[in-house]
Short mmCIF file of C-alpha atoms and ligand atoms in Angstrom, two decimals:
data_model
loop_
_atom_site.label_atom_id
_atom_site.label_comp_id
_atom_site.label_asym_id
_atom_site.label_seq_id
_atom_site.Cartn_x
_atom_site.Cartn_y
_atom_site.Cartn_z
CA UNK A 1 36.03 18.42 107.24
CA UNK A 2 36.09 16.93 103.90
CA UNK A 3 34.90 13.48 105.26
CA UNK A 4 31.86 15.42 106.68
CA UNK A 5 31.14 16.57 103.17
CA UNK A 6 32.16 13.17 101.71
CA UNK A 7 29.50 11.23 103.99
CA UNK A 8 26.94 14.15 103.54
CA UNK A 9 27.12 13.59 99.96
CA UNK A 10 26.82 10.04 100.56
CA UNK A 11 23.78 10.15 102.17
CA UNK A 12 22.17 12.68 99.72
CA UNK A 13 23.23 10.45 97.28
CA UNK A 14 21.26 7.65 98.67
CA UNK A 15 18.02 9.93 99.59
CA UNK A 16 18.58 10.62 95.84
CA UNK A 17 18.50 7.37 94.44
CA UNK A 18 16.22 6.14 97.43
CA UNK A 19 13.59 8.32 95.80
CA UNK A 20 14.08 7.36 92.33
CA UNK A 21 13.32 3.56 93.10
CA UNK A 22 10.22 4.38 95.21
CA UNK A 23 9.03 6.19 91.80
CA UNK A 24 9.49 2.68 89.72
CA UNK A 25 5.79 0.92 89.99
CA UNK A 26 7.50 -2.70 90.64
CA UNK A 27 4.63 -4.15 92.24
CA UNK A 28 5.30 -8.26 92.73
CA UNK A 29 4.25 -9.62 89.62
CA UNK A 30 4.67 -6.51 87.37
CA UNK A 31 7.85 -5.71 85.00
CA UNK A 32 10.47 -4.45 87.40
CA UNK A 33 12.85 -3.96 84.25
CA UNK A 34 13.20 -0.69 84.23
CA UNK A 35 14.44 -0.21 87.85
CA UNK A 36 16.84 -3.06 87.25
CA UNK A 37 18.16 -1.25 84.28
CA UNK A 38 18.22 1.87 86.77
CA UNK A 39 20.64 0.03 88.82
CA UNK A 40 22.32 -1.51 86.45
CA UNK A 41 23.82 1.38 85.18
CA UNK A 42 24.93 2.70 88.29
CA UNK A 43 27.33 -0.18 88.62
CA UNK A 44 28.63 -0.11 85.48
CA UNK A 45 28.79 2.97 85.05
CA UNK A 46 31.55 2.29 88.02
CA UNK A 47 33.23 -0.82 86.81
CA UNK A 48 30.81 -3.51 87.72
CA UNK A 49 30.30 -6.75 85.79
CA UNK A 50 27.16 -7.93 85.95
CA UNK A 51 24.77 -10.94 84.20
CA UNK A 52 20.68 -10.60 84.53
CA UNK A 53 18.42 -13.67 84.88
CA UNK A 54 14.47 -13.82 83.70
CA UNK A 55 10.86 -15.09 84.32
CA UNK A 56 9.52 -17.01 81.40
CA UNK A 57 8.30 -14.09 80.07
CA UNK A 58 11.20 -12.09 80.55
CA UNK A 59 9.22 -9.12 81.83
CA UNK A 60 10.61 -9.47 85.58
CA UNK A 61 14.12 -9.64 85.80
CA UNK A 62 16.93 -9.75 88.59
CA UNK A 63 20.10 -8.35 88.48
CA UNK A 64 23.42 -9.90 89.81
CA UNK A 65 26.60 -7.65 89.34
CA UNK A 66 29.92 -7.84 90.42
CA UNK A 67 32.71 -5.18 91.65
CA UNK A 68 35.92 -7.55 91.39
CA UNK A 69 39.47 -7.69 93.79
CA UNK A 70 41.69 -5.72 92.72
CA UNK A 71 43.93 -7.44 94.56
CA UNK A 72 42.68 -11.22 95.22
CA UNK A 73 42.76 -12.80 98.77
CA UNK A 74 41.63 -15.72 100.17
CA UNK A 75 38.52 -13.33 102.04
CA UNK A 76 35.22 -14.58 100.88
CA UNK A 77 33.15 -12.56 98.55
CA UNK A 78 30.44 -10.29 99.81
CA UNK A 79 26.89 -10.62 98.25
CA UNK A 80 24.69 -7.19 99.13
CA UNK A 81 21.07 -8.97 98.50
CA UNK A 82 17.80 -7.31 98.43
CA UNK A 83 14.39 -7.88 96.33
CA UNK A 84 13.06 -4.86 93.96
CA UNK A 85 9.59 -5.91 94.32
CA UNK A 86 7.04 -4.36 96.56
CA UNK A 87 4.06 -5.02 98.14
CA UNK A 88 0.20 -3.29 96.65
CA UNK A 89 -0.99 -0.15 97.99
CA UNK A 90 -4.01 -0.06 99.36
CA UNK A 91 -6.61 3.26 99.54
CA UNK A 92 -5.78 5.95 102.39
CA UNK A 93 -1.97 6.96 101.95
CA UNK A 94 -1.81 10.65 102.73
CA UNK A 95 0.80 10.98 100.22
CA UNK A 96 1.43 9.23 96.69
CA UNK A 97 2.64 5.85 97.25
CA UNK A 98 4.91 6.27 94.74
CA UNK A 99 6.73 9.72 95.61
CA UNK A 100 8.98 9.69 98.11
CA UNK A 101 8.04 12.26 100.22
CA UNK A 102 10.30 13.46 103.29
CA UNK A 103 8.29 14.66 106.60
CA UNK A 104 10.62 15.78 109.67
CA UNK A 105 13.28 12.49 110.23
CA UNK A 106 11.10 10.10 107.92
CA UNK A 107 10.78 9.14 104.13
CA UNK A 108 7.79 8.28 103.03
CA UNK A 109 6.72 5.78 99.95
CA UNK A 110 5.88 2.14 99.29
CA UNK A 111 9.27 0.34 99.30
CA UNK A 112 10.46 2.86 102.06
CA UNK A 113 11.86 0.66 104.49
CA UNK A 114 11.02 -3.36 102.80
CA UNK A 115 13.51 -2.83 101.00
CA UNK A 116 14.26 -0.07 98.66
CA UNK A 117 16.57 1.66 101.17
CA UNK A 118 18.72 -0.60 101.72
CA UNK A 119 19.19 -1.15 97.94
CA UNK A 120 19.71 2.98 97.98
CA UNK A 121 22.21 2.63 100.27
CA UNK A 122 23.85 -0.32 98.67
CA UNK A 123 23.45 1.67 95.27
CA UNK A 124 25.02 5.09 96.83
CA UNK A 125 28.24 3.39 98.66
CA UNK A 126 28.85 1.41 95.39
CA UNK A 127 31.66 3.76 93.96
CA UNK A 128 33.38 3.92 96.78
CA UNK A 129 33.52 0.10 96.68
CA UNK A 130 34.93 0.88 92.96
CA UNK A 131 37.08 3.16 93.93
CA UNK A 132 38.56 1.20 96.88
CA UNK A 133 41.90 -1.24 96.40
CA UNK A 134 39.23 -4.34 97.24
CA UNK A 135 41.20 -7.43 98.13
CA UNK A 136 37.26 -9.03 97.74
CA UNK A 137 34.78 -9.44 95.22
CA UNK A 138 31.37 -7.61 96.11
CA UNK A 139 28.57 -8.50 94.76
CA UNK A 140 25.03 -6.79 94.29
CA UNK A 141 21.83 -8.85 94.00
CA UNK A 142 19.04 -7.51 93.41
CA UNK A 143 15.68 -9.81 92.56
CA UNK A 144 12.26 -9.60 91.57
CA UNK A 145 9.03 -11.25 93.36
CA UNK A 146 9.79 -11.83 96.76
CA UNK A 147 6.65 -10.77 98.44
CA UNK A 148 4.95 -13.18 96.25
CA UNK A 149 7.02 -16.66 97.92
CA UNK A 150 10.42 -15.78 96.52
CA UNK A 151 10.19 -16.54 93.42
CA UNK A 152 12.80 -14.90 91.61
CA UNK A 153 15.49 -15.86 93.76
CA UNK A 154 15.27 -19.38 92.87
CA UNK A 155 16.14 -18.64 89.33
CA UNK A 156 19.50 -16.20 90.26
CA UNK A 157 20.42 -19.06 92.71
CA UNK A 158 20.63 -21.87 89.95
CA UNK A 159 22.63 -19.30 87.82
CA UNK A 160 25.09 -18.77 90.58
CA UNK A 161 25.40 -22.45 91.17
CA UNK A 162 26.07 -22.82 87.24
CA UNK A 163 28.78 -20.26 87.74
CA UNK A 164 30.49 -21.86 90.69
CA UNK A 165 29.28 -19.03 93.09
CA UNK A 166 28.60 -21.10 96.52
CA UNK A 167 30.91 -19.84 98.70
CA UNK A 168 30.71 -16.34 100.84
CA UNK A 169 28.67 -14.31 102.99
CA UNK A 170 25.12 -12.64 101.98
CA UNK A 171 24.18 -9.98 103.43
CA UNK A 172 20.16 -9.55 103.07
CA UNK A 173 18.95 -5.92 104.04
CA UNK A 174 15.69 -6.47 105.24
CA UNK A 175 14.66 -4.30 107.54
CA UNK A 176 15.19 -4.84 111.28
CA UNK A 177 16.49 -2.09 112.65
CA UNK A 178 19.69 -2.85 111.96
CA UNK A 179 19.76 -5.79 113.94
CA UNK A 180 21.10 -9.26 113.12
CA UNK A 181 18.03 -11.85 112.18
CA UNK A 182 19.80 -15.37 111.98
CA UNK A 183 16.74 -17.92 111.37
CA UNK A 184 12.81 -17.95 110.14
CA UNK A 185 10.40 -20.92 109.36
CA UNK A 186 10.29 -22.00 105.99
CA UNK A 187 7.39 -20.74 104.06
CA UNK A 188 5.15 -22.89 101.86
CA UNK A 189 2.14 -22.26 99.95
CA UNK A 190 0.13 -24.29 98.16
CA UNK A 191 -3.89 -24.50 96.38
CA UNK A 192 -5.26 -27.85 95.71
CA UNK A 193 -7.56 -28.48 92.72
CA UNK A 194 -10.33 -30.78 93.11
CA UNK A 195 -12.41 -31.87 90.16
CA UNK A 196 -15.25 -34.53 90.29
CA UNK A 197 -18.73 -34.68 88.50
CA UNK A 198 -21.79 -32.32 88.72
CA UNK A 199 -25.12 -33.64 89.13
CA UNK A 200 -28.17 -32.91 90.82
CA UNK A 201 -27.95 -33.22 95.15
CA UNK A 202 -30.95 -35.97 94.95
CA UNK A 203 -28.89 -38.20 93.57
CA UNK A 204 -25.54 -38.11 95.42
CA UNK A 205 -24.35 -41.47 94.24
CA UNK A 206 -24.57 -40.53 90.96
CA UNK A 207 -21.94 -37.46 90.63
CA UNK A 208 -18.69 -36.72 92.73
CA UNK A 209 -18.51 -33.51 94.85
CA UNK A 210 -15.72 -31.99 94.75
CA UNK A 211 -16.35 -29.95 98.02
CA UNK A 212 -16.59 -33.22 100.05
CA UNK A 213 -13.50 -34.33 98.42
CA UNK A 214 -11.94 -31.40 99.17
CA UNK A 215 -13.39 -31.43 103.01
CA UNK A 216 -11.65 -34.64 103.69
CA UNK A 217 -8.21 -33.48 102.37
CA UNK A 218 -8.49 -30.75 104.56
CA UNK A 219 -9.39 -33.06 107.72
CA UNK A 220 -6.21 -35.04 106.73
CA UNK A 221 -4.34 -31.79 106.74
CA UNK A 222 -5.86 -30.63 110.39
CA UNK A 223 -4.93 -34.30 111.37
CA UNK A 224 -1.33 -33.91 110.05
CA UNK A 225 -0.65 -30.72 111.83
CA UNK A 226 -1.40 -32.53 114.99
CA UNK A 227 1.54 -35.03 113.87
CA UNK A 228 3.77 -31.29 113.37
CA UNK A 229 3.64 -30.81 116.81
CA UNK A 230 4.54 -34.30 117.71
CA UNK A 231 7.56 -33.70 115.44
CA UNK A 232 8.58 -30.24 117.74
CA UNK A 233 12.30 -30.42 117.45
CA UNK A 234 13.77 -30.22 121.01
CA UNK A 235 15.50 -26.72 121.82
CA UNK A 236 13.26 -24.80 118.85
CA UNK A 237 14.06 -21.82 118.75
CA UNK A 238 10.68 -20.56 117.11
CA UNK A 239 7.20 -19.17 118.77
CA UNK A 240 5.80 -21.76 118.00
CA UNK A 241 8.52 -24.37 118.55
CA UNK A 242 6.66 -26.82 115.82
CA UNK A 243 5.92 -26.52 112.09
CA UNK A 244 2.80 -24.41 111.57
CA UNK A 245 -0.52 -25.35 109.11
CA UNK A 246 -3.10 -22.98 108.01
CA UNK A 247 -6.19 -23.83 105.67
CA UNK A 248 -6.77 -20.18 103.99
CA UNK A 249 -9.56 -20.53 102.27
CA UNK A 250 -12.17 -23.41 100.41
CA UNK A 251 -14.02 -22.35 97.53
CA UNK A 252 -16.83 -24.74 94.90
CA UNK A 253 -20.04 -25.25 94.61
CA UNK A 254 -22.51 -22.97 93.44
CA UNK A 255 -26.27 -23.94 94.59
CA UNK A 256 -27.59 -26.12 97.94
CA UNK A 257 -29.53 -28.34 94.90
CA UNK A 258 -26.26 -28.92 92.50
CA UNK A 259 -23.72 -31.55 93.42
CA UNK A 260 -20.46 -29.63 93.14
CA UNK A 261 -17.50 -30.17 90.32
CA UNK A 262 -14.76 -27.94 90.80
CA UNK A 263 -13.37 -27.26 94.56
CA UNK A 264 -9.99 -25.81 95.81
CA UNK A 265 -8.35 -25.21 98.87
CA UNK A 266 -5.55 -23.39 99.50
CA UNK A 267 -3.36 -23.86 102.27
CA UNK A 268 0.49 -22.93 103.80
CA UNK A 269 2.91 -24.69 106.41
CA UNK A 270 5.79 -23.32 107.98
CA UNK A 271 8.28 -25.61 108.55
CA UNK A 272 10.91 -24.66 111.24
CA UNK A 273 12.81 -27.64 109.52
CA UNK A 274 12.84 -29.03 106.19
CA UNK A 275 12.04 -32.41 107.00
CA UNK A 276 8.51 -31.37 108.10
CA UNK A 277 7.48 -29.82 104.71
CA UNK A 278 8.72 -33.54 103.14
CA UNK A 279 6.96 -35.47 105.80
CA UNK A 280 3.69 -33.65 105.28
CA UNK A 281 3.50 -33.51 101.23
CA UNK A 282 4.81 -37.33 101.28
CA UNK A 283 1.90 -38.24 103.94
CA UNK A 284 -0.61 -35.84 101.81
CA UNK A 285 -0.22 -36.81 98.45
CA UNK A 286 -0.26 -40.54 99.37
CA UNK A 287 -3.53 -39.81 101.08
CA UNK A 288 -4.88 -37.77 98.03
CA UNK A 289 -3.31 -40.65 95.35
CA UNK A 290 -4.24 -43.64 97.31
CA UNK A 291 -7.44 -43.18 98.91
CA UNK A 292 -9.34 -39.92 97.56
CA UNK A 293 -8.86 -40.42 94.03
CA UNK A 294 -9.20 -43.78 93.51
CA UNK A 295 -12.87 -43.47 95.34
CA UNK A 296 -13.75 -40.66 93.26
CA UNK A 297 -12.63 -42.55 89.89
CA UNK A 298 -15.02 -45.36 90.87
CA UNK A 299 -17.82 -43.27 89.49
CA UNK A 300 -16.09 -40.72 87.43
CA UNK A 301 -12.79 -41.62 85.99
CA UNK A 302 -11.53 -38.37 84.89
CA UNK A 303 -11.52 -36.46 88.36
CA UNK A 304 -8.64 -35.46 89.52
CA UNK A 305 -6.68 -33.62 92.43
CA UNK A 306 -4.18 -31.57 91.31
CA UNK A 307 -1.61 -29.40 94.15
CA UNK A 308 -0.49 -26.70 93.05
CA UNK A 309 2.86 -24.84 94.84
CA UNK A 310 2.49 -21.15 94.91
CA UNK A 311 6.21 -21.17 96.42
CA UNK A 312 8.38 -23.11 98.79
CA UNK A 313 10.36 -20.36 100.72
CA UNK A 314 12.87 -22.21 102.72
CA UNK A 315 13.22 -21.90 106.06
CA UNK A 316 16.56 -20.06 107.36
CA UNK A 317 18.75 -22.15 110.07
CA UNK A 318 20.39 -20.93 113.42
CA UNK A 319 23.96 -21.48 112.32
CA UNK A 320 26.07 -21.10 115.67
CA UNK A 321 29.44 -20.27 113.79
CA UNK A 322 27.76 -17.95 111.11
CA UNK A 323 30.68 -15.79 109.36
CA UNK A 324 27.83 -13.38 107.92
CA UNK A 325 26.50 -12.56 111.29
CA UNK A 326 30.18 -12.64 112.76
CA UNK A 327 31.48 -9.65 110.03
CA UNK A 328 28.11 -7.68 111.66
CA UNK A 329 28.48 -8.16 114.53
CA UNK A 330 32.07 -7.10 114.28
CA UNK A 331 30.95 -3.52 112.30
CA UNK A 332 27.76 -3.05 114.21
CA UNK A 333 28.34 -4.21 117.89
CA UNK A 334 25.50 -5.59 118.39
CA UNK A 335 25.86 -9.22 119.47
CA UNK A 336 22.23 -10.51 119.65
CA UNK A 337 20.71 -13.14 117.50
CA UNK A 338 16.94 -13.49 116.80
CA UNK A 339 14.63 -15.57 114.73
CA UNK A 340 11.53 -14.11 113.29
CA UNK A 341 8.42 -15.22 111.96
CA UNK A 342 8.12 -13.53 108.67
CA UNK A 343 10.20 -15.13 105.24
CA UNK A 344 13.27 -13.87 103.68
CA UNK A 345 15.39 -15.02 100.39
CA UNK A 346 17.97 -16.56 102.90
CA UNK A 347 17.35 -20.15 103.18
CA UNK A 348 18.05 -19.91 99.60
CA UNK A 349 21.17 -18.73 99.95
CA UNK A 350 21.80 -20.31 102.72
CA UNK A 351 21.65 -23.86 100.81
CA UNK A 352 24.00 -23.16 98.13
CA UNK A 353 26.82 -22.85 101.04
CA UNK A 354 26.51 -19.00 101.40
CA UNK A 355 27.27 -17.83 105.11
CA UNK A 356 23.92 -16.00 105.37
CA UNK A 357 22.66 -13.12 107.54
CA UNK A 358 19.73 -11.01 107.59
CA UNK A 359 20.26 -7.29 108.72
CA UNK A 360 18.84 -4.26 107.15
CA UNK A 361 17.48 -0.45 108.10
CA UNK A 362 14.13 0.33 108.69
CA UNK A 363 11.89 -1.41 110.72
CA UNK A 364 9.55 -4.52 109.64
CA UNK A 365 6.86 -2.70 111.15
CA UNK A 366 6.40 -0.36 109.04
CA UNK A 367 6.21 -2.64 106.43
CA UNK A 368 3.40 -3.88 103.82
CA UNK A 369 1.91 -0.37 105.55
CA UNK A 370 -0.06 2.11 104.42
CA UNK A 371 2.40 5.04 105.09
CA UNK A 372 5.24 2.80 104.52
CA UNK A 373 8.03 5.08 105.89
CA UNK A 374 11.71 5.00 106.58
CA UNK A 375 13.81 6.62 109.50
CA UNK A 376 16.52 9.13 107.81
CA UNK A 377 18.93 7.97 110.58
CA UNK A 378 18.39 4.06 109.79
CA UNK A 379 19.83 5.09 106.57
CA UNK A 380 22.90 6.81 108.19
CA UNK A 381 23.58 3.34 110.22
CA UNK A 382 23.69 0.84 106.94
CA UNK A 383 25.79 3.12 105.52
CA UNK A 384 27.83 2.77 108.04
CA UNK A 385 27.74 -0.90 108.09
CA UNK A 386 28.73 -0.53 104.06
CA UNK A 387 31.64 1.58 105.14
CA UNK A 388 32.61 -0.96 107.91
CA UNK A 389 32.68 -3.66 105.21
CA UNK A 390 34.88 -1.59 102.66
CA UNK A 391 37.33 -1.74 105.81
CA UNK A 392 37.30 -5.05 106.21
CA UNK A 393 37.69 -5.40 102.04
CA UNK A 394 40.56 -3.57 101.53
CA UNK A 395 44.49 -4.83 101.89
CA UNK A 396 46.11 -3.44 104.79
ZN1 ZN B 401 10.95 -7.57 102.18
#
């Protein structure tokens, strides 16, 4: 009887905190400090070690704390990953956005299910962790802007490669139903800048359009994504097999009668291997160096063409021996393996040497949603996952 209180509790307690992070604004690109403080104190309130790394401006911040072995083994550390950041809301919610609001078996609020649960739950099963005789470190990382092309990752990652942390399994809770997600494409976005000369359109010669500049580096990018699917690697396990390109949007001029100036398009790929995203910058950026902006310097010579990366999310490889989807597979019984199509902070782990797996509650489809909402239940199974991993974390 007292374990059904004890796991009642627990998942009260994570409702509980569940709701308090839904009420923290942390929009991608906004100050996400004070949740990270929020969690902070949690874990060390509990025992936990922890370091924070910054954005320039120190304003967004991610959070990297540790619960050490008591009793050291050779088992790999555990890293419980999730971002803080969430996507905008848009009009037509029928509740606040930023209220967690339970209706029947669902929680509603922004954050719900991508991926403020999981963090809840992560958050909730924490002292037990603490109170546990852990024979491995566990480790909670929590970043800022990931909806926005991971970029706060990036900056814990070089601070755990400073520190020697490359080794281990990473657990990212995304949600997916609880199901194990073992590859994406790589995700890169960029905007080019194209500047050239204004002038008046009866005298073409005499300026340099940036909108015609910019129309040809787009036909070399439509060209080039022809070349992606040449470059299909056999057995890809992706829909589509090949590395994707996508021209979002062009935008200059301002008048049929004025020879345009300022242009820029911007653009993504997503590279289903790394190689790809090299080949196609290497193969653009000669074309933009060597034969756009010399031409346009003939008869203006300060244009320029400047690309700008928005971010580089790296694609997450199929590993067939994967210890992080092995350990959940082992707690969760589910067996299955699938790659998606949307992006997720583990490429990044996945390069400094860090056994990666994506598996979280909720579903993806509820996601980026007006009327983001969570299943109560999902909750219920990732804490059960957490409890499956204090068992395998504890001396026997
Ligand atoms: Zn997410």
């Amino acid at each position: 009887m007292s374990t059904e209180n004890t796991s009642e509790q627990l998942f009260n307690n994570s409702i509980k905190i569940l709701t308090d992070l839904i009420g923290f604004k942390t929009i991608s690109g906004e100050d996400n400090s004070s949740l990270i403080n929020y969690c902070d104190e949690i874990l060390k309130r509990i025992g936990a070690t922890s370091f924070k790394t910054f954005d320039d401006e120190k304003k967004r911040v991610n959070l990297f704390a540790t619960l050490k072995a008591k009793k050291p083994s050779n088992k790999k550390p555990i890293i419980l990953s999730g971002h803080t950041d969430v996507v905008p809301v848009s009009k037509g919610w029928s509740t606040d956005p930023f209220v967690a609001t339970i209706k029947n078996d669902k929680l509603f609020g922004r954050g719900a299910c991508d991926m403020k649960g999981f963090i809840a739950c992560t958050l909730a099963f924490a002292p037990i962790y603490a109170k546990a005789n852990l024979d491995r470190d566990i480790h909670f990382s929590y970043t800022f802007d990931e909806e926005t092309a991971c970029i706060g990752a990036p900056i814990l990652i070089e601070e755990l490669k400073k520190r020697g942390v490359k080794d281990g399994i990473c657990i990212i809770g995304e949600p997916t139903n609880m199901k194990i997600i073992d590859a994406h494409k790589g995700c890169y976005e960029y905007t080019t800048y194209f500047e050239g000369l204004a002038g008046h359109s009866s005298a073409p010669h005499k300026g340099v359009s940036a909108v015609e500049y910019a129309s040809r580096y787009v036909n070399k990018l439509i060209e080039l994504r022809e070349k992606l699917k040449e470059r299909s690697p056999k057995g890809s396990i992706f829909d589509p097999p090949h590395s994707t390109l996508s021209i979002g949007g062009i935008f200059g001029g301002i008048a049929h009668n004025v020879i345009a100036d300022k242009c820029h398009v911007n653009w993504e790929t997503r590279p289903v291997v790394k190689e790809d995203g090299v080949f196609l910058n290497s193969e653009l950026d000669k074309y933009a160096n060597e034969v756009l902006l010399p031409d346009m310097k003939k008869i203006f010579p300060n244009s320029s063409i400047r690309k700008n990366i928005i971010g580089e999310v790296l694609g997450f490889d199929r590993d067939e021996k994967s210890n992080a989807c092995e350990l959940v597979s082992s707690l969760t019984g589910d067996n299955t393996r699938e790659a998606v199509s949307f992006g997720t902070e583990a490429g990044l782990f996945q390069e400094i040497g860090i056994s990666t797996v994506v598996c979280g509650p909720g579903s993806i489809e509820q996601a980026h949603k007006i009327d983001e909402y969570i299943i109560l239940d999902e909750l219920k199974k990732c804490l059960e996952l957490l409890n499956g991993i204090k068992a395998k974390s504890i001396l026997n």
